[in-house]
XYZ file of C-alpha atoms in Angstrom:
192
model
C -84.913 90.529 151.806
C -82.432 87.705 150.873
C -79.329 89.083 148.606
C -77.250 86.727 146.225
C -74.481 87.175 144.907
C -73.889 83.756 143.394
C -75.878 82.420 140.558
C -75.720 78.580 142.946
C -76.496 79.896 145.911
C -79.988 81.407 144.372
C -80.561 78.360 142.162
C -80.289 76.574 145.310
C -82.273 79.019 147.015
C -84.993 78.638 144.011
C -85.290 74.502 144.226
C -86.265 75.240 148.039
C -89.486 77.876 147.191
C -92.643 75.588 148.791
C -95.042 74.436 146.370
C -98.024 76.308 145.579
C -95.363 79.726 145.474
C -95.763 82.124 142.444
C -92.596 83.703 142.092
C -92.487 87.039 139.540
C -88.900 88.696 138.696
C -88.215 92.023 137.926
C -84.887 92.221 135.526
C -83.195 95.470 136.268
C -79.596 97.270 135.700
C -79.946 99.075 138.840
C -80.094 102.577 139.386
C -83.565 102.197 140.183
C -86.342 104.855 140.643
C -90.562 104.904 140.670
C -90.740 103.346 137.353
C -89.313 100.173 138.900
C -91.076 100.250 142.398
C -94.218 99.950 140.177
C -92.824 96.976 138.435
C -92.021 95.978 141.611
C -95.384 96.316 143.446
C -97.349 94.611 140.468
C -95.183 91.179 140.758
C -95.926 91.599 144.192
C -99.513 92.083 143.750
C -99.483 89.053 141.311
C -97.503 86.747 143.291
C -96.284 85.152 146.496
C -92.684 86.163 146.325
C -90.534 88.486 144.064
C -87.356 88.403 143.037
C -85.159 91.650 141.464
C -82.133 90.729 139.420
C -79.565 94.297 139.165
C -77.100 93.008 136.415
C -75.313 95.946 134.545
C -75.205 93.727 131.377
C -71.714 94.842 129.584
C -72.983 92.377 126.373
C -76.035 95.361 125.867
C -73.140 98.127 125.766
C -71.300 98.572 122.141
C -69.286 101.869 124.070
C -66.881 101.070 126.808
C -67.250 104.841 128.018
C -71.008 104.010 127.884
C -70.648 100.972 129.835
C -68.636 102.782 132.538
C -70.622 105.583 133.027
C -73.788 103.571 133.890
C -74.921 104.751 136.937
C -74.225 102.456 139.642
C -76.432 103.186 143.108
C -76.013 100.101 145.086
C -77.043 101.532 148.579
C -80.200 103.578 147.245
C -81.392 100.333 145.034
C -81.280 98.219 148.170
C -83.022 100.763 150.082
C -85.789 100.921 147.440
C -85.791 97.133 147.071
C -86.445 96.616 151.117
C -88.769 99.644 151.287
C -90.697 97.888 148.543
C -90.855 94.476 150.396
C -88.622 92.424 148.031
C -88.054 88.896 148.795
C -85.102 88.120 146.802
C -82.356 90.721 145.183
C -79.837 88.767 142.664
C -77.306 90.573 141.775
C -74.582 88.311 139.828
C -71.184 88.779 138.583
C -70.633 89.309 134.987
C -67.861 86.133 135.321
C -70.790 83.917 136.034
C -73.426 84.739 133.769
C -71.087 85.138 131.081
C -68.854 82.418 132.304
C -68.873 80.964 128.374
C -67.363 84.368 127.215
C -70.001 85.176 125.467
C -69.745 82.622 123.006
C -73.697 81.955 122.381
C -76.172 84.217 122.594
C -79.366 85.546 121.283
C -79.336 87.179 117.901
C -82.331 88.795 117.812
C -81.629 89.319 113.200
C -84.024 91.737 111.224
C -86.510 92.433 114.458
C -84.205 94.309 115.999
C -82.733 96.685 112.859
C -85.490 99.027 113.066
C -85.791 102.676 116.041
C -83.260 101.917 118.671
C -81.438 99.031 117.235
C -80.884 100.198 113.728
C -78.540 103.045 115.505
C -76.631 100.584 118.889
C -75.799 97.226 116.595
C -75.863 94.330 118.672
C -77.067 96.422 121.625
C -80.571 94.005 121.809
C -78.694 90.506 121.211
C -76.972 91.718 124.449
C -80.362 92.171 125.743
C -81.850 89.389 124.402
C -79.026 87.081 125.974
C -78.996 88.667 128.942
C -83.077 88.491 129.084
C -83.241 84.262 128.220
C -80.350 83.708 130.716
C -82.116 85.799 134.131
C -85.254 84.654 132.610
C -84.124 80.884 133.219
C -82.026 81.503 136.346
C -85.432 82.970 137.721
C -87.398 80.475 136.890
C -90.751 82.545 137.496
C -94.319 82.447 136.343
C -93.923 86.105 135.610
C -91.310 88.960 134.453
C -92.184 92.266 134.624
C -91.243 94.793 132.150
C -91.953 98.818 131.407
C -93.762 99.402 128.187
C -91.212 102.461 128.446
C -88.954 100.865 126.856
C -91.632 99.147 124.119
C -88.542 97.895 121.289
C -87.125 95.772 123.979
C -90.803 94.675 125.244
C -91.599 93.753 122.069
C -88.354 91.807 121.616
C -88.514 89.847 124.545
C -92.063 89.048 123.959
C -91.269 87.671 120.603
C -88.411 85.796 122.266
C -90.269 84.255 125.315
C -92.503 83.103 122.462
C -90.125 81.539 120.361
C -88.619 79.863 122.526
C -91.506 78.027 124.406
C -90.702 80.171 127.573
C -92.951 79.105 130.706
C -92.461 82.840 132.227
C -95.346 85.218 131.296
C -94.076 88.567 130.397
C -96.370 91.040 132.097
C -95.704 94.844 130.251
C -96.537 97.903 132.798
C -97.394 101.417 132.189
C -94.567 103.982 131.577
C -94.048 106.292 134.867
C -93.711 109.368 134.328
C -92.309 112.952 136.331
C -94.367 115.363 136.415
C -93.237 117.124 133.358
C -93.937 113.978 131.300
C -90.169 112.580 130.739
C -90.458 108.931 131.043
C -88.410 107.850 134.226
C -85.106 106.437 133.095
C -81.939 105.492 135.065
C -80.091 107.562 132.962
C -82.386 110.618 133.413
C -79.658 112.052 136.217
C -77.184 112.328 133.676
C -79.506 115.162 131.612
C -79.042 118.973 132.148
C -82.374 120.804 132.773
């Protein structure tokens, strides 16, 4: 498992993949658990190499207090990520993927002013944004995401669309615990 930590040095990385390579990406904030190793396993299943991206995206966040308490698990994600057999881990400073400020980005309008977005404004054009950008960067034939969370899905299917995106986006099953609760890297932060 390769690790970058500089948008180049994967880009670079990325012009070198031989021909005839399917690469799939996983986008991720970290804090990862099951419900990602399946995501994980299916890119694998579908392709020669697989990259994770684990990007705590601050543009998604409209709470600083939010934003800071996101769990951050650094040595347990790369644990999971080598235990599942991931080529390529990306994890990139907000500096560089925002290196424009945040001056353009996705607005995602009346799609996303309905469930979840009606209540976080803004929260999916961070998404969105955050989504085209890793998307690109990737440049894979596939990005896998949890019908979990089905809003964003939806959302970044409609965007990947619109935009005349190349990258398939491949939705997965919801895993579950075994009382039901979707898995969720904020889950830890809920009493019993």
């Amino acid at each position: 498992m390769t690790v970058f930590e500089d948008i180049e040095a994967w880009r670079r990385e990325r012009q070198r993949l031989p021909d005839g390579h399917t690469l799939g990406v996983v986008p991720t904030m970290g804090a990862l658990h099951e419900g990602h190793r399946a995501l994980i396993e299916r890119s694998s299943a579908e392709n020669t190499r697989t990259l994770v991206t684990v990007f705590v995206n601050p543009a998604q966040f409209d709470d600083p207090e939010d934003l800071a308490a996101y769990p951050r698990t650094w040595d347990a994600d790369r644990a999971l990520l080598e235990a599942a057999g991931v080529d390529y881990v990306l994890i990139p400073p907000a500096e560089q993927v925002y290196r424009d400020g945040y001056r353009y980005r996705v607005i995602a309008r009346q799609a996303a002013a309905t469930l979840e977005g009606a209540h976080r404004p803004g929260h999916f054009d961070g998404v969105l944004t955050v989504v085209l950008k890793l998307l690109l960067l990737a440049g894979a034939r596939r990005a896998y995401f949890g019908e979990k969370d089905w809003e964003q899905l939806e959302l970044v299917r409609g965007m990947a669309d619109a935009f005349f995106l190349p990258t398939t986006i491949v939705p997965c099953p919801t895993v579950r615990e075994s009382s039901g609760l979707a898995l969720s890297s904020r889950n830890g932060r809920l009493t019993p």
